[in-house]
């Protein structure tokens, strides 16, 4: 019933920008802390950014200063603005939702591919 759908991925040259979106259905994202993760082939899935219910953001050191996460509760959507993209940012990017209270479900989107190459 709860679904997260990512969009906005694609191919971009180094130094370019993309904005990823994650829209939830079946629940309100205001009930969740939201996160963006990424996974490159052969590597572990890693946290890229997360945003609390109160709008506080945290970023991986590798993306600090380049990526910005935001949430629009009215649209039930979170975003990841990615600037100054580097080839090492190439990965499948996943959205997730972590309930702010104990007992709720943890959800993942299907992912969207981001490829950064010249």
mmCIF file with all atom_site columns, C-alpha atoms in Angstrom:
data_model
loop_
_atom_site.group_PDB
_atom_site.id
_atom_site.type_symbol
_atom_site.label_atom_id
_atom_site.label_alt_id
_atom_site.label_comp_id
_atom_site.label_asym_id
_atom_site.label_entity_id
_atom_site.label_seq_id
_atom_site.pdbx_PDB_ins_code
_atom_site.Cartn_x
_atom_site.Cartn_y
_atom_site.Cartn_z
_atom_site.occupancy
_atom_site.B_iso_or_equiv
_atom_site.pdbx_formal_charge
_atom_site.auth_seq_id
_atom_site.auth_comp_id
_atom_site.auth_asym_id
_atom_site.auth_atom_id
_atom_site.pdbx_PDB_model_num
ATOM 1   C CA . UNK A 1 1   ? 0.000  0.000  0.000   1.00 0.00 ? 1   UNK A CA 1
ATOM 2   C CA . UNK A 1 2   ? 2.874  2.354  0.745   1.00 0.00 ? 2   UNK A CA 1
ATOM 3   C CA . UNK A 1 3   ? 4.968  3.116  -2.292  1.00 0.00 ? 3   UNK A CA 1
ATOM 4   C CA . UNK A 1 4   ? 7.917  5.390  -2.956  1.00 0.00 ? 4   UNK A CA 1
ATOM 5   C CA . UNK A 1 5   ? 8.635  6.295  -6.558  1.00 0.00 ? 5   UNK A CA 1
ATOM 6   C CA . UNK A 1 6   ? 11.856 8.005  -7.578  1.00 0.00 ? 6   UNK A CA 1
ATOM 7   C CA . UNK A 1 7   ? 12.279 10.065 -10.705 1.00 0.00 ? 7   UNK A CA 1
ATOM 8   C CA . UNK A 1 8   ? 14.729 12.499 -12.226 1.00 0.00 ? 8   UNK A CA 1
ATOM 9   C CA . UNK A 1 9   ? 17.679 10.242 -12.839 1.00 0.00 ? 9   UNK A CA 1
ATOM 10  C CA . UNK A 1 10  ? 19.592 10.220 -16.069 1.00 0.00 ? 10  UNK A CA 1
ATOM 11  C CA . UNK A 1 11  ? 22.946 10.878 -17.645 1.00 0.00 ? 11  UNK A CA 1
ATOM 12  C CA . UNK A 1 12  ? 24.871 14.071 -17.128 1.00 0.00 ? 12  UNK A CA 1
ATOM 13  C CA . UNK A 1 13  ? 28.378 15.356 -17.728 1.00 0.00 ? 13  UNK A CA 1
ATOM 14  C CA . UNK A 1 14  ? 30.749 16.007 -14.844 1.00 0.00 ? 14  UNK A CA 1
ATOM 15  C CA . UNK A 1 15  ? 29.938 19.335 -13.266 1.00 0.00 ? 15  UNK A CA 1
ATOM 16  C CA . UNK A 1 16  ? 26.312 19.083 -14.269 1.00 0.00 ? 16  UNK A CA 1
ATOM 17  C CA . UNK A 1 17  ? 23.209 18.939 -12.127 1.00 0.00 ? 17  UNK A CA 1
ATOM 18  C CA . UNK A 1 18  ? 20.210 16.717 -11.613 1.00 0.00 ? 18  UNK A CA 1
ATOM 19  C CA . UNK A 1 19  ? 17.252 16.874 -9.296  1.00 0.00 ? 19  UNK A CA 1
ATOM 20  C CA . UNK A 1 20  ? 15.818 13.634 -8.027  1.00 0.00 ? 20  UNK A CA 1
ATOM 21  C CA . UNK A 1 21  ? 12.295 13.384 -6.707  1.00 0.00 ? 21  UNK A CA 1
ATOM 22  C CA . UNK A 1 22  ? 10.676 10.787 -4.498  1.00 0.00 ? 22  UNK A CA 1
ATOM 23  C CA . UNK A 1 23  ? 6.920  10.825 -4.202  1.00 0.00 ? 23  UNK A CA 1
ATOM 24  C CA . UNK A 1 24  ? 5.105  8.702  -1.660  1.00 0.00 ? 24  UNK A CA 1
ATOM 25  C CA . UNK A 1 25  ? 1.662  7.202  -1.902  1.00 0.00 ? 25  UNK A CA 1
ATOM 26  C CA . UNK A 1 26  ? -0.302 5.379  0.740   1.00 0.00 ? 26  UNK A CA 1
ATOM 27  C CA . UNK A 1 27  ? 1.108  7.449  3.579   1.00 0.00 ? 27  UNK A CA 1
ATOM 28  C CA . UNK A 1 28  ? 2.167  10.960 4.491   1.00 0.00 ? 28  UNK A CA 1
ATOM 29  C CA . UNK A 1 29  ? 5.870  11.686 4.445   1.00 0.00 ? 29  UNK A CA 1
ATOM 30  C CA . UNK A 1 30  ? 5.339  13.995 7.395   1.00 0.00 ? 30  UNK A CA 1
ATOM 31  C CA . UNK A 1 31  ? 5.251  10.810 9.484   1.00 0.00 ? 31  UNK A CA 1
ATOM 32  C CA . UNK A 1 32  ? 8.746  9.835  8.333   1.00 0.00 ? 32  UNK A CA 1
ATOM 33  C CA . UNK A 1 33  ? 12.317 10.846 8.268   1.00 0.00 ? 33  UNK A CA 1
ATOM 34  C CA . UNK A 1 34  ? 13.346 10.545 4.631   1.00 0.00 ? 34  UNK A CA 1
ATOM 35  C CA . UNK A 1 35  ? 16.620 9.479  3.127   1.00 0.00 ? 35  UNK A CA 1
ATOM 36  C CA . UNK A 1 36  ? 18.484 9.116  -0.120  1.00 0.00 ? 36  UNK A CA 1
ATOM 37  C CA . UNK A 1 37  ? 20.872 6.222  -0.564  1.00 0.00 ? 37  UNK A CA 1
ATOM 38  C CA . UNK A 1 38  ? 22.936 5.088  -3.492  1.00 0.00 ? 38  UNK A CA 1
ATOM 39  C CA . UNK A 1 39  ? 24.515 1.878  -4.641  1.00 0.00 ? 39  UNK A CA 1
ATOM 40  C CA . UNK A 1 40  ? 27.145 1.457  -7.304  1.00 0.00 ? 40  UNK A CA 1
ATOM 41  C CA . UNK A 1 41  ? 27.776 -1.952 -8.902  1.00 0.00 ? 41  UNK A CA 1
ATOM 42  C CA . UNK A 1 42  ? 29.678 -4.238 -6.551  1.00 0.00 ? 42  UNK A CA 1
ATOM 43  C CA . UNK A 1 43  ? 29.458 -1.797 -3.658  1.00 0.00 ? 43  UNK A CA 1
ATOM 44  C CA . UNK A 1 44  ? 27.379 -1.508 -0.519  1.00 0.00 ? 44  UNK A CA 1
ATOM 45  C CA . UNK A 1 45  ? 24.393 0.751  -0.419  1.00 0.00 ? 45  UNK A CA 1
ATOM 46  C CA . UNK A 1 46  ? 25.390 3.959  1.315   1.00 0.00 ? 46  UNK A CA 1
ATOM 47  C CA . UNK A 1 47  ? 23.579 6.878  2.857   1.00 0.00 ? 47  UNK A CA 1
ATOM 48  C CA . UNK A 1 48  ? 23.764 10.042 0.781   1.00 0.00 ? 48  UNK A CA 1
ATOM 49  C CA . UNK A 1 49  ? 21.439 12.382 2.636   1.00 0.00 ? 49  UNK A CA 1
ATOM 50  C CA . UNK A 1 50  ? 18.647 12.313 5.139   1.00 0.00 ? 50  UNK A CA 1
ATOM 51  C CA . UNK A 1 51  ? 16.129 14.805 6.398   1.00 0.00 ? 51  UNK A CA 1
ATOM 52  C CA . UNK A 1 52  ? 14.248 14.669 9.655   1.00 0.00 ? 52  UNK A CA 1
ATOM 53  C CA . UNK A 1 53  ? 10.606 15.404 10.186  1.00 0.00 ? 53  UNK A CA 1
ATOM 54  C CA . UNK A 1 54  ? 11.668 18.843 11.335  1.00 0.00 ? 54  UNK A CA 1
ATOM 55  C CA . UNK A 1 55  ? 13.695 19.530 8.197   1.00 0.00 ? 55  UNK A CA 1
ATOM 56  C CA . UNK A 1 56  ? 17.168 18.963 9.621   1.00 0.00 ? 56  UNK A CA 1
ATOM 57  C CA . UNK A 1 57  ? 19.524 17.613 6.988   1.00 0.00 ? 57  UNK A CA 1
ATOM 58  C CA . UNK A 1 58  ? 22.577 15.381 7.122   1.00 0.00 ? 58  UNK A CA 1
ATOM 59  C CA . UNK A 1 59  ? 24.890 14.513 4.247   1.00 0.00 ? 59  UNK A CA 1
ATOM 60  C CA . UNK A 1 60  ? 27.640 12.097 3.500   1.00 0.00 ? 60  UNK A CA 1
ATOM 61  C CA . UNK A 1 61  ? 31.030 13.770 3.478   1.00 0.00 ? 61  UNK A CA 1
ATOM 62  C CA . UNK A 1 62  ? 31.421 12.895 -0.190  1.00 0.00 ? 62  UNK A CA 1
ATOM 63  C CA . UNK A 1 63  ? 28.421 15.022 -1.194  1.00 0.00 ? 63  UNK A CA 1
ATOM 64  C CA . UNK A 1 64  ? 28.540 17.762 1.434   1.00 0.00 ? 64  UNK A CA 1
ATOM 65  C CA . UNK A 1 65  ? 28.256 21.144 -0.205  1.00 0.00 ? 65  UNK A CA 1
ATOM 66  C CA . UNK A 1 66  ? 27.147 19.717 -3.536  1.00 0.00 ? 66  UNK A CA 1
ATOM 67  C CA . UNK A 1 67  ? 23.860 17.987 -2.751  1.00 0.00 ? 67  UNK A CA 1
ATOM 68  C CA . UNK A 1 68  ? 20.818 19.447 -1.039  1.00 0.00 ? 68  UNK A CA 1
ATOM 69  C CA . UNK A 1 69  ? 17.885 17.471 0.255   1.00 0.00 ? 69  UNK A CA 1
ATOM 70  C CA . UNK A 1 70  ? 14.495 19.022 0.865   1.00 0.00 ? 70  UNK A CA 1
ATOM 71  C CA . UNK A 1 71  ? 10.967 17.945 1.557   1.00 0.00 ? 71  UNK A CA 1
ATOM 72  C CA . UNK A 1 72  ? 7.594  19.253 0.491   1.00 0.00 ? 72  UNK A CA 1
ATOM 73  C CA . UNK A 1 73  ? 5.062  17.633 2.748   1.00 0.00 ? 73  UNK A CA 1
ATOM 74  C CA . UNK A 1 74  ? 2.157  19.169 0.856   1.00 0.00 ? 74  UNK A CA 1
ATOM 75  C CA . UNK A 1 75  ? 3.295  17.360 -2.293  1.00 0.00 ? 75  UNK A CA 1
ATOM 76  C CA . UNK A 1 76  ? 4.303  14.249 -0.349  1.00 0.00 ? 76  UNK A CA 1
ATOM 77  C CA . UNK A 1 77  ? 7.649  14.512 -2.076  1.00 0.00 ? 77  UNK A CA 1
ATOM 78  C CA . UNK A 1 78  ? 11.298 14.756 -1.157  1.00 0.00 ? 78  UNK A CA 1
ATOM 79  C CA . UNK A 1 79  ? 14.016 16.011 -3.458  1.00 0.00 ? 79  UNK A CA 1
ATOM 80  C CA . UNK A 1 80  ? 17.714 15.646 -3.893  1.00 0.00 ? 80  UNK A CA 1
ATOM 81  C CA . UNK A 1 81  ? 19.320 18.508 -5.768  1.00 0.00 ? 81  UNK A CA 1
ATOM 82  C CA . UNK A 1 82  ? 22.674 17.306 -7.045  1.00 0.00 ? 82  UNK A CA 1
ATOM 83  C CA . UNK A 1 83  ? 25.132 19.896 -8.279  1.00 0.00 ? 83  UNK A CA 1
ATOM 84  C CA . UNK A 1 84  ? 28.742 19.676 -9.397  1.00 0.00 ? 84  UNK A CA 1
ATOM 85  C CA . UNK A 1 85  ? 28.277 16.022 -10.164 1.00 0.00 ? 85  UNK A CA 1
ATOM 86  C CA . UNK A 1 86  ? 31.312 13.781 -10.354 1.00 0.00 ? 86  UNK A CA 1
ATOM 87  C CA . UNK A 1 87  ? 31.799 10.410 -12.049 1.00 0.00 ? 87  UNK A CA 1
ATOM 88  C CA . UNK A 1 88  ? 32.002 8.808  -8.612  1.00 0.00 ? 88  UNK A CA 1
ATOM 89  C CA . UNK A 1 89  ? 28.409 9.886  -8.016  1.00 0.00 ? 89  UNK A CA 1
ATOM 90  C CA . UNK A 1 90  ? 27.312 7.319  -10.587 1.00 0.00 ? 90  UNK A CA 1
ATOM 91  C CA . UNK A 1 91  ? 24.960 4.875  -8.881  1.00 0.00 ? 91  UNK A CA 1
ATOM 92  C CA . UNK A 1 92  ? 21.392 3.820  -8.479  1.00 0.00 ? 92  UNK A CA 1
ATOM 93  C CA . UNK A 1 93  ? 19.781 6.236  -6.067  1.00 0.00 ? 93  UNK A CA 1
ATOM 94  C CA . UNK A 1 94  ? 17.111 5.004  -3.685  1.00 0.00 ? 94  UNK A CA 1
ATOM 95  C CA . UNK A 1 95  ? 14.598 6.851  -1.580  1.00 0.00 ? 95  UNK A CA 1
ATOM 96  C CA . UNK A 1 96  ? 13.617 5.523  1.807   1.00 0.00 ? 96  UNK A CA 1
ATOM 97  C CA . UNK A 1 97  ? 11.226 6.410  4.586   1.00 0.00 ? 97  UNK A CA 1
ATOM 98  C CA . UNK A 1 98  ? 11.830 5.724  8.270   1.00 0.00 ? 98  UNK A CA 1
ATOM 99  C CA . UNK A 1 99  ? 8.892  6.151  10.643  1.00 0.00 ? 99  UNK A CA 1
ATOM 100 C CA . UNK A 1 100 ? 9.260  8.814  13.289  1.00 0.00 ? 100 UNK A CA 1
ATOM 101 C CA . UNK A 1 101 ? 7.521  6.612  15.831  1.00 0.00 ? 101 UNK A CA 1
ATOM 102 C CA . UNK A 1 102 ? 8.139  2.988  16.749  1.00 0.00 ? 102 UNK A CA 1
ATOM 103 C CA . UNK A 1 103 ? 5.931  0.450  15.021  1.00 0.00 ? 103 UNK A CA 1
ATOM 104 C CA . UNK A 1 104 ? 5.685  1.909  11.557  1.00 0.00 ? 104 UNK A CA 1
ATOM 105 C CA . UNK A 1 105 ? 6.997  0.352  8.386   1.00 0.00 ? 105 UNK A CA 1
ATOM 106 C CA . UNK A 1 106 ? 10.302 1.056  6.687   1.00 0.00 ? 106 UNK A CA 1
ATOM 107 C CA . UNK A 1 107 ? 10.004 1.614  2.952   1.00 0.00 ? 107 UNK A CA 1
ATOM 108 C CA . UNK A 1 108 ? 12.271 1.771  -0.068  1.00 0.00 ? 108 UNK A CA 1
ATOM 109 C CA . UNK A 1 109 ? 11.746 2.957  -3.600  1.00 0.00 ? 109 UNK A CA 1
ATOM 110 C CA . UNK A 1 110 ? 12.843 1.011  -6.652  1.00 0.00 ? 110 UNK A CA 1
ATOM 111 C CA . UNK A 1 111 ? 15.701 3.348  -7.459  1.00 0.00 ? 111 UNK A CA 1
ATOM 112 C CA . UNK A 1 112 ? 16.681 5.638  -10.281 1.00 0.00 ? 112 UNK A CA 1
ATOM 113 C CA . UNK A 1 113 ? 19.928 5.490  -12.217 1.00 0.00 ? 113 UNK A CA 1
ATOM 114 C CA . UNK A 1 114 ? 22.304 8.436  -12.186 1.00 0.00 ? 114 UNK A CA 1
ATOM 115 C CA . UNK A 1 115 ? 25.237 8.287  -14.568 1.00 0.00 ? 115 UNK A CA 1
ATOM 116 C CA . UNK A 1 116 ? 27.922 10.963 -14.599 1.00 0.00 ? 116 UNK A CA 1
ATOM 117 C CA . UNK A 1 117 ? 30.363 10.700 -17.475 1.00 0.00 ? 117 UNK A CA 1
ATOM 118 C CA . UNK A 1 118 ? 31.936 12.764 -20.192 1.00 0.00 ? 118 UNK A CA 1
#
